[in-house]
């Protein structure tokens, strides 16, 4: 395993982390006796395999269902000083509720302290205010830190780059969990800002949110040769030294295996990646047009500036992926979260586009005249069925 300094925490972080949202039994809190023996055995085998590989960062969250409780059966059997335990607790308007949830996490995990406490889901101004207000969630987290129950405090986010930058620039957090991969590089400015503040940088779900790369379309497979799309994306992310670790949401012990191929390639990333990147770029230009590819995002309104709260930037981004790389299944999965994803994936689909006049909100877009038609076309392709976030399933 390779390790990188995790910002000002000074932790030596493995470049892969063991994310804890796929091996648990249910997305609800359960009693231990309700978990089938085979599921618990699989979880424990996955953790043992992770540790064996040197992936000693185990990451989960209060609302990952039975994950914390099931981890609590295996963590006390490990050498506590040699593992890095992280959980995440959502911010709440009443910080006492935040503290209660934290206490529940420690109890489930059966540990006395957390190495990393993430405030989970600073996705908008309201969630940030819950943290920063007097006696808010951040004050509680710092109190827990003084008590020795937390070593370092960070935050996770699915929010806009502007919200992420605002949160980083408070200089109150030691690390960040955020999205950034080949298909979505919007948050690079946030990663640079995190580095300026010497924060640890943890990339969320590169194989799932980064494109469902465990089940890629054949076109993407061909474009990423000689690497698999999953290894390409790992290598692309880790070739940037500003990024410290990628979360691998392992569901079983063997799920680590494909990712491990990345480790031997890192020293040669600058030789391997350019040809693949050129093929991907060339195909995007061929299918979408160079002018569209360079300008589609210019002047687009945010979802809350758009009639019907239609999330135009996200819908057009998903259309680009579907057209350029045949990533229809991924695009459909993400598209159908719109209207059902709350502040984790905000805004609405384009199903009611005929009810709204978008001319004013698209006045600054060089493609304002055609975007309504593209939105309607995209809905016909991707509007397959209603979807929910996993924690709502």
Tab-separated table of C-alpha atoms in Angstrom:
chain	number	residue	atom	x	y	z
A	1	UNK	CA	0.000	0.000	0.000
A	2	UNK	CA	1.049	3.588	-0.612
A	3	UNK	CA	0.413	6.356	1.882
A	4	UNK	CA	0.109	10.116	1.713
A	5	UNK	CA	0.213	12.763	4.404
A	6	UNK	CA	-3.426	13.656	5.169
A	7	UNK	CA	-2.932	17.376	5.458
A	8	UNK	CA	-2.465	18.976	8.859
A	9	UNK	CA	-3.756	15.884	10.634
A	10	UNK	CA	-0.278	14.442	9.907
A	11	UNK	CA	-1.934	11.020	9.551
A	12	UNK	CA	-0.311	8.686	7.034
A	13	UNK	CA	-3.381	7.898	4.961
A	14	UNK	CA	-3.522	4.932	2.560
A	15	UNK	CA	-4.319	6.083	-0.975
A	16	UNK	CA	-7.338	3.774	-0.821
A	17	UNK	CA	-9.839	3.892	2.045
A	18	UNK	CA	-12.349	1.240	3.072
A	19	UNK	CA	-15.713	2.959	2.663
A	20	UNK	CA	-18.524	1.451	4.694
A	21	UNK	CA	-21.769	1.908	2.779
A	22	UNK	CA	-22.021	-1.293	0.733
A	23	UNK	CA	-21.208	-4.230	3.008
A	24	UNK	CA	-23.808	-3.581	5.692
A	25	UNK	CA	-27.016	-5.602	5.869
A	26	UNK	CA	-29.659	-2.861	5.908
A	27	UNK	CA	-30.048	0.879	5.483
A	28	UNK	CA	-31.799	1.090	8.852
A	29	UNK	CA	-30.558	0.721	12.426
A	30	UNK	CA	-30.958	-2.879	13.556
A	31	UNK	CA	-30.258	-5.077	16.540
A	32	UNK	CA	-27.270	-7.344	16.017
A	33	UNK	CA	-29.436	-10.469	16.184
A	34	UNK	CA	-31.317	-9.289	13.083
A	35	UNK	CA	-28.158	-9.457	10.944
A	36	UNK	CA	-27.682	-12.825	9.202
A	37	UNK	CA	-24.492	-14.605	10.210
A	38	UNK	CA	-23.294	-14.784	6.612
A	39	UNK	CA	-23.624	-11.022	6.170
A	40	UNK	CA	-21.683	-10.277	9.351
A	41	UNK	CA	-19.043	-12.821	8.351
A	42	UNK	CA	-18.681	-11.151	4.943
A	43	UNK	CA	-18.297	-7.720	6.533
A	44	UNK	CA	-15.630	-8.972	8.922
A	45	UNK	CA	-13.791	-10.768	6.113
A	46	UNK	CA	-13.855	-7.529	4.109
A	47	UNK	CA	-12.339	-5.568	6.995
A	48	UNK	CA	-9.675	-8.224	7.579
A	49	UNK	CA	-8.778	-8.136	3.878
A	50	UNK	CA	-8.611	-4.344	3.982
A	51	UNK	CA	-6.206	-4.377	6.934
A	52	UNK	CA	-4.148	-7.153	5.326
A	53	UNK	CA	-3.676	-4.922	2.270
A	54	UNK	CA	-2.606	-1.957	4.404
A	55	UNK	CA	-5.906	-0.125	3.902
A	56	UNK	CA	-6.160	0.835	7.558
A	57	UNK	CA	-8.625	3.721	7.128
A	58	UNK	CA	-12.177	2.493	7.799
A	59	UNK	CA	-14.808	5.068	6.943
A	60	UNK	CA	-18.546	4.954	7.636
A	61	UNK	CA	-21.426	7.206	8.724
A	62	UNK	CA	-24.187	7.416	11.296
A	63	UNK	CA	-26.829	7.035	8.615
A	64	UNK	CA	-25.274	4.149	6.705
A	65	UNK	CA	-27.873	1.885	8.273
A	66	UNK	CA	-26.408	-1.027	10.213
A	67	UNK	CA	-22.812	-0.279	9.121
A	68	UNK	CA	-21.581	1.217	12.410
A	69	UNK	CA	-23.245	-1.437	14.538
A	70	UNK	CA	-21.799	-4.260	12.455
A	71	UNK	CA	-18.342	-2.680	12.445
A	72	UNK	CA	-18.552	-2.556	16.227
A	73	UNK	CA	-18.332	-6.352	16.269
A	74	UNK	CA	-14.961	-6.389	14.511
A	75	UNK	CA	-13.169	-3.115	15.404
A	76	UNK	CA	-12.512	-4.076	19.073
A	77	UNK	CA	-10.638	-7.137	17.775
A	78	UNK	CA	-8.210	-4.959	15.803
A	79	UNK	CA	-5.179	-3.051	17.054
A	80	UNK	CA	-6.802	0.324	17.669
A	81	UNK	CA	-3.587	2.332	17.360
A	82	UNK	CA	-2.930	0.950	13.879
A	83	UNK	CA	-6.282	1.849	12.317
A	84	UNK	CA	-7.909	5.142	11.393
A	85	UNK	CA	-11.633	5.207	12.159
A	86	UNK	CA	-13.897	7.815	10.598
A	87	UNK	CA	-17.620	8.280	10.894
A	88	UNK	CA	-19.842	11.118	9.760
A	89	UNK	CA	-22.780	12.777	11.535
A	90	UNK	CA	-25.195	15.163	9.763
A	91	UNK	CA	-25.498	18.737	11.025
A	92	UNK	CA	-28.724	19.584	12.840
A	93	UNK	CA	-30.451	22.835	13.761
A	94	UNK	CA	-30.259	21.801	17.428
A	95	UNK	CA	-26.663	20.830	18.162
A	96	UNK	CA	-27.804	18.652	21.065
A	97	UNK	CA	-29.286	16.296	18.474
A	98	UNK	CA	-25.930	16.260	16.691
A	99	UNK	CA	-24.193	15.293	19.936
A	100	UNK	CA	-26.728	12.528	20.614
A	101	UNK	CA	-26.077	11.074	17.177
A	102	UNK	CA	-22.334	11.233	17.768
A	103	UNK	CA	-22.746	9.384	21.083
A	104	UNK	CA	-24.766	6.732	19.297
A	105	UNK	CA	-21.971	6.326	16.744
A	106	UNK	CA	-19.331	5.724	19.415
A	107	UNK	CA	-21.608	3.219	21.142
A	108	UNK	CA	-22.279	1.306	17.939
A	109	UNK	CA	-18.597	1.306	16.922
A	110	UNK	CA	-17.586	0.229	20.447
A	111	UNK	CA	-14.690	2.681	20.615
A	112	UNK	CA	-13.695	5.479	22.994
A	113	UNK	CA	-12.654	8.002	20.349
A	114	UNK	CA	-12.780	8.734	16.644
A	115	UNK	CA	-9.720	9.585	14.621
A	116	UNK	CA	-11.832	11.536	12.138
A	117	UNK	CA	-15.279	13.041	12.705
A	118	UNK	CA	-16.914	14.338	9.549
A	119	UNK	CA	-19.857	16.723	9.653
A	120	UNK	CA	-21.882	14.940	7.025
A	121	UNK	CA	-23.510	16.858	4.203
A	122	UNK	CA	-22.625	20.546	4.293
A	123	UNK	CA	-24.461	20.878	1.014
A	124	UNK	CA	-26.016	24.328	1.291
A	125	UNK	CA	-26.009	27.549	3.292
A	126	UNK	CA	-28.494	26.203	5.831
A	127	UNK	CA	-26.319	23.193	6.707
A	128	UNK	CA	-23.250	25.424	6.987
A	129	UNK	CA	-25.130	27.732	9.336
A	130	UNK	CA	-26.059	24.764	11.552
A	131	UNK	CA	-22.314	24.244	11.951
A	132	UNK	CA	-21.132	27.812	12.426
A	133	UNK	CA	-23.887	29.333	14.583
A	134	UNK	CA	-23.012	29.945	18.265
A	135	UNK	CA	-23.220	26.641	20.156
A	136	UNK	CA	-23.713	24.952	16.779
A	137	UNK	CA	-22.482	21.596	15.568
A	138	UNK	CA	-18.904	22.765	15.066
A	139	UNK	CA	-18.712	24.027	18.649
A	140	UNK	CA	-19.978	20.633	19.827
A	141	UNK	CA	-17.387	18.851	17.673
A	142	UNK	CA	-14.613	21.001	19.131
A	143	UNK	CA	-15.865	20.257	22.659
A	144	UNK	CA	-15.698	16.547	21.871
A	145	UNK	CA	-12.181	17.114	20.573
A	146	UNK	CA	-11.130	18.714	23.881
A	147	UNK	CA	-12.669	15.739	25.701
A	148	UNK	CA	-10.462	13.354	23.717
A	149	UNK	CA	-13.396	11.746	21.887
A	150	UNK	CA	-12.372	13.166	18.497
A	151	UNK	CA	-8.900	13.725	17.092
A	152	UNK	CA	-9.655	15.672	13.899
A	153	UNK	CA	-12.750	17.364	12.461
A	154	UNK	CA	-13.688	17.486	8.795
A	155	UNK	CA	-16.748	17.713	6.595
A	156	UNK	CA	-18.306	15.890	3.691
A	157	UNK	CA	-20.197	17.623	0.926
A	158	UNK	CA	-22.268	17.089	-2.185
A	159	UNK	CA	-22.792	20.840	-2.492
A	160	UNK	CA	-21.853	23.409	-5.103
A	161	UNK	CA	-18.246	24.483	-5.426
A	162	UNK	CA	-19.169	27.894	-3.970
A	163	UNK	CA	-20.568	26.332	-0.781
A	164	UNK	CA	-17.535	24.062	-0.501
A	165	UNK	CA	-15.157	27.013	-0.868
A	166	UNK	CA	-17.081	29.015	1.727
A	167	UNK	CA	-16.790	26.116	4.170
A	168	UNK	CA	-13.094	25.538	3.487
A	169	UNK	CA	-12.316	29.219	3.912
A	170	UNK	CA	-13.612	29.221	7.475
A	171	UNK	CA	-10.346	27.357	8.209
A	172	UNK	CA	-12.212	25.388	10.881
A	173	UNK	CA	-11.841	21.931	9.336
A	174	UNK	CA	-8.903	19.541	9.115
A	175	UNK	CA	-10.061	17.555	6.088
A	176	UNK	CA	-12.748	17.283	3.424
A	177	UNK	CA	-14.713	14.501	1.702
A	178	UNK	CA	-15.855	15.628	-1.756
A	179	UNK	CA	-16.570	14.511	-5.321
A	180	UNK	CA	-13.937	14.800	-8.041
A	181	UNK	CA	-13.116	12.378	-10.854
A	182	UNK	CA	-12.545	12.320	-14.601
A	183	UNK	CA	-16.207	12.792	-15.503
A	184	UNK	CA	-16.748	15.558	-12.949
A	185	UNK	CA	-13.841	17.924	-12.349
A	186	UNK	CA	-15.903	20.930	-11.238
A	187	UNK	CA	-14.533	20.919	-7.692
A	188	UNK	CA	-10.851	21.344	-8.559
A	189	UNK	CA	-10.874	24.886	-7.165
A	190	UNK	CA	-12.093	23.435	-3.858
A	191	UNK	CA	-9.275	20.876	-3.823
A	192	UNK	CA	-6.742	23.641	-4.432
A	193	UNK	CA	-8.279	25.683	-1.602
A	194	UNK	CA	-8.174	22.665	0.719
A	195	UNK	CA	-4.481	22.249	-0.077
A	196	UNK	CA	-3.822	25.909	0.710
A	197	UNK	CA	-5.404	25.303	4.123
A	198	UNK	CA	-3.366	22.095	4.500
A	199	UNK	CA	-6.505	19.959	4.733
A	200	UNK	CA	-6.689	16.245	4.024
A	201	UNK	CA	-8.511	15.506	0.732
A	202	UNK	CA	-10.703	12.400	0.512
A	203	UNK	CA	-12.534	11.593	-2.743
A	204	UNK	CA	-16.028	10.155	-2.323
A	205	UNK	CA	-17.133	7.073	-4.268
A	206	UNK	CA	-14.911	7.299	-7.378
A	207	UNK	CA	-16.141	4.000	-8.794
A	208	UNK	CA	-19.878	4.513	-8.264
A	209	UNK	CA	-20.560	8.257	-8.311
A	210	UNK	CA	-17.596	8.499	-10.667
A	211	UNK	CA	-19.490	6.586	-13.350
A	212	UNK	CA	-20.696	3.160	-12.140
A	213	UNK	CA	-17.291	1.964	-13.290
A	214	UNK	CA	-17.749	-1.534	-11.895
A	215	UNK	CA	-20.271	-1.964	-14.754
A	216	UNK	CA	-19.005	0.298	-17.548
A	217	UNK	CA	-20.433	0.520	-21.086
A	218	UNK	CA	-18.347	-1.172	-23.750
A	219	UNK	CA	-17.556	2.139	-25.419
A	220	UNK	CA	-15.914	3.424	-22.246
A	221	UNK	CA	-14.024	0.147	-21.856
A	222	UNK	CA	-12.617	0.534	-25.358
A	223	UNK	CA	-11.654	4.181	-24.839
A	224	UNK	CA	-9.780	3.413	-21.611
A	225	UNK	CA	-7.645	0.589	-22.994
A	226	UNK	CA	-5.234	-0.797	-21.871
A	227	UNK	CA	-6.694	0.037	-18.444
A	228	UNK	CA	-10.163	-0.710	-17.175
A	229	UNK	CA	-12.309	2.423	-16.659
A	230	UNK	CA	-12.061	1.839	-12.905
A	231	UNK	CA	-8.261	1.688	-12.853
A	232	UNK	CA	-8.052	4.612	-15.277
A	233	UNK	CA	-10.169	6.749	-12.956
A	234	UNK	CA	-8.158	5.693	-9.891
A	235	UNK	CA	-4.929	6.541	-11.690
A	236	UNK	CA	-6.314	9.833	-12.983
A	237	UNK	CA	-7.308	10.907	-9.470
A	238	UNK	CA	-4.175	9.717	-7.698
A	239	UNK	CA	-1.861	11.196	-10.330
A	240	UNK	CA	-2.751	14.493	-8.661
A	241	UNK	CA	-0.720	14.769	-5.469
A	242	UNK	CA	-3.289	17.181	-4.055
A	243	UNK	CA	-5.586	14.173	-3.545
A	244	UNK	CA	-4.737	11.908	-0.629
A	245	UNK	CA	-7.183	8.995	-0.637
A	246	UNK	CA	-10.011	7.435	-2.665
A	247	UNK	CA	-12.922	5.696	-0.993
A	248	UNK	CA	-13.479	2.116	-2.147
A	249	UNK	CA	-16.980	1.042	-1.190
A	250	UNK	CA	-16.184	-2.643	-0.911
A	251	UNK	CA	-19.126	-5.021	-0.623
A	252	UNK	CA	-16.914	-8.117	-0.315
A	253	UNK	CA	-13.216	-8.904	0.172
A	254	UNK	CA	-12.449	-9.336	-3.536
A	255	UNK	CA	-13.716	-5.829	-4.371
A	256	UNK	CA	-10.300	-4.387	-3.539
A	257	UNK	CA	-8.465	-6.498	-6.100
A	258	UNK	CA	-9.023	-4.490	-9.291
A	259	UNK	CA	-8.101	-1.230	-7.581
A	260	UNK	CA	-4.764	-2.612	-6.418
A	261	UNK	CA	-3.546	-2.674	-10.026
A	262	UNK	CA	-3.341	1.120	-9.796
A	263	UNK	CA	-0.510	1.053	-7.272
A	264	UNK	CA	2.100	-0.291	-9.678
A	265	UNK	CA	1.109	2.273	-12.310
A	266	UNK	CA	1.383	5.462	-10.291
A	267	UNK	CA	5.045	6.124	-11.061
A	268	UNK	CA	4.254	5.887	-14.782
A	269	UNK	CA	0.966	7.811	-14.734
A	270	UNK	CA	2.327	10.679	-16.863
A	271	UNK	CA	3.296	8.179	-19.557
A	272	UNK	CA	0.121	6.060	-19.432
A	273	UNK	CA	-2.651	8.640	-19.059
A	274	UNK	CA	-2.134	11.063	-21.988
A	275	UNK	CA	-3.143	8.602	-24.734
A	276	UNK	CA	-6.331	7.613	-22.881
A	277	UNK	CA	-7.202	11.228	-22.107
A	278	UNK	CA	-6.709	12.153	-25.752
A	279	UNK	CA	-9.043	9.363	-26.917
A	280	UNK	CA	-11.719	10.407	-24.422
A	281	UNK	CA	-11.438	14.051	-25.451
A	282	UNK	CA	-11.455	13.241	-29.163
A	283	UNK	CA	-14.588	11.125	-28.824
A	284	UNK	CA	-16.353	13.841	-26.846
A	285	UNK	CA	-15.504	16.378	-29.562
A	286	UNK	CA	-16.648	13.988	-32.303
A	287	UNK	CA	-20.016	13.247	-30.706
A	288	UNK	CA	-20.854	16.561	-29.050
A	289	UNK	CA	-18.999	19.092	-31.181
A	290	UNK	CA	-16.013	21.149	-30.086
A	291	UNK	CA	-17.941	24.395	-29.620
A	292	UNK	CA	-20.580	22.746	-27.433
A	293	UNK	CA	-17.956	20.925	-25.403
A	294	UNK	CA	-16.097	24.153	-24.629
A	295	UNK	CA	-19.108	26.368	-24.002
A	296	UNK	CA	-22.122	24.321	-22.867
A	297	UNK	CA	-21.707	25.310	-19.214
A	298	UNK	CA	-21.316	29.063	-19.805
A	299	UNK	CA	-24.067	31.292	-18.433
A	300	UNK	CA	-26.247	28.498	-17.092
A	301	UNK	CA	-28.529	29.348	-14.173
A	302	UNK	CA	-28.437	27.398	-10.932
A	303	UNK	CA	-31.470	25.252	-10.200
A	304	UNK	CA	-32.858	27.848	-7.750
A	305	UNK	CA	-32.601	30.536	-10.451
A	306	UNK	CA	-34.613	28.411	-12.877
A	307	UNK	CA	-38.415	28.167	-13.212
A	308	UNK	CA	-39.592	24.855	-11.796
A	309	UNK	CA	-36.181	24.441	-10.141
A	310	UNK	CA	-35.020	22.474	-13.190
A	311	UNK	CA	-31.357	21.575	-12.652
A	312	UNK	CA	-30.143	22.523	-16.115
A	313	UNK	CA	-26.354	22.161	-15.515
A	314	UNK	CA	-26.684	18.643	-14.106
A	315	UNK	CA	-29.098	17.503	-16.821
A	316	UNK	CA	-26.845	18.750	-19.626
A	317	UNK	CA	-23.789	17.200	-17.961
A	318	UNK	CA	-25.550	13.831	-17.809
A	319	UNK	CA	-26.630	14.184	-21.430
A	320	UNK	CA	-23.000	14.796	-22.422
A	321	UNK	CA	-21.914	11.573	-20.699
A	322	UNK	CA	-24.698	9.554	-22.284
A	323	UNK	CA	-23.954	10.856	-25.783
A	324	UNK	CA	-20.153	10.855	-25.663
A	325	UNK	CA	-19.444	7.657	-23.736
A	326	UNK	CA	-22.701	5.646	-23.800
A	327	UNK	CA	-22.982	6.155	-20.032
A	328	UNK	CA	-26.776	5.942	-20.214
A	329	UNK	CA	-27.220	3.684	-17.194
A	330	UNK	CA	-25.159	5.986	-14.975
A	331	UNK	CA	-26.861	9.106	-16.360
A	332	UNK	CA	-30.301	7.573	-15.846
A	333	UNK	CA	-29.477	6.637	-12.252
A	334	UNK	CA	-28.323	10.179	-11.447
A	335	UNK	CA	-31.063	11.911	-13.443
A	336	UNK	CA	-33.806	10.086	-11.612
A	337	UNK	CA	-32.497	11.319	-8.274
A	338	UNK	CA	-33.512	14.827	-9.304
A	339	UNK	CA	-36.652	15.705	-7.387
A	340	UNK	CA	-35.966	12.897	-4.912
A	341	UNK	CA	-32.468	13.634	-3.608
A	342	UNK	CA	-33.210	16.568	-1.236
A	343	UNK	CA	-30.159	18.762	-0.636
A	344	UNK	CA	-27.875	15.834	-1.525
A	345	UNK	CA	-28.854	16.047	-5.208
A	346	UNK	CA	-31.064	19.131	-5.560
A	347	UNK	CA	-33.264	20.483	-8.280
A	348	UNK	CA	-35.809	18.853	-10.562
A	349	UNK	CA	-35.997	16.923	-13.798
A	350	UNK	CA	-37.139	18.390	-17.107
A	351	UNK	CA	-40.434	16.487	-17.168
A	352	UNK	CA	-42.525	19.681	-16.858
A	353	UNK	CA	-40.412	21.845	-19.112
A	354	UNK	CA	-43.360	22.804	-21.351
A	355	UNK	CA	-44.939	24.603	-18.406
A	356	UNK	CA	-42.105	27.133	-18.103
A	357	UNK	CA	-40.525	29.908	-20.125
A	358	UNK	CA	-36.748	29.507	-19.786
A	359	UNK	CA	-35.721	32.358	-22.082
A	360	UNK	CA	-34.877	34.820	-19.325
A	361	UNK	CA	-32.816	32.400	-17.202
A	362	UNK	CA	-30.915	31.230	-20.312
A	363	UNK	CA	-30.214	34.734	-21.604
A	364	UNK	CA	-26.500	34.465	-20.785
A	365	UNK	CA	-26.023	31.071	-22.430
A	366	UNK	CA	-24.642	30.903	-25.977
A	367	UNK	CA	-26.969	27.916	-26.462
A	368	UNK	CA	-30.114	29.380	-24.907
A	369	UNK	CA	-32.183	28.767	-28.028
A	370	UNK	CA	-31.547	25.011	-28.182
A	371	UNK	CA	-31.206	24.056	-24.514
A	372	UNK	CA	-34.982	23.659	-23.904
A	373	UNK	CA	-35.114	21.107	-26.711
A	374	UNK	CA	-32.064	19.280	-25.374
A	375	UNK	CA	-33.623	19.144	-21.921
A	376	UNK	CA	-36.814	17.668	-23.335
A	377	UNK	CA	-34.823	15.117	-25.364
A	378	UNK	CA	-32.767	14.182	-22.300
A	379	UNK	CA	-35.874	13.542	-20.247
A	380	UNK	CA	-37.190	11.205	-22.924
A	381	UNK	CA	-33.940	9.222	-22.794
A	382	UNK	CA	-33.205	9.258	-19.061
A	383	UNK	CA	-36.575	9.766	-17.364
A	384	UNK	CA	-37.027	6.068	-16.801
A	385	UNK	CA	-38.210	5.765	-13.209
A	386	UNK	CA	-38.147	7.514	-9.871
A	387	UNK	CA	-34.999	6.888	-7.865
A	388	UNK	CA	-34.054	7.447	-4.252
A	389	UNK	CA	-30.793	7.843	-2.407
A	390	UNK	CA	-29.670	4.548	-0.891
A	391	UNK	CA	-30.357	5.770	2.628
A	392	UNK	CA	-33.972	6.444	1.639
A	393	UNK	CA	-34.523	3.045	0.028
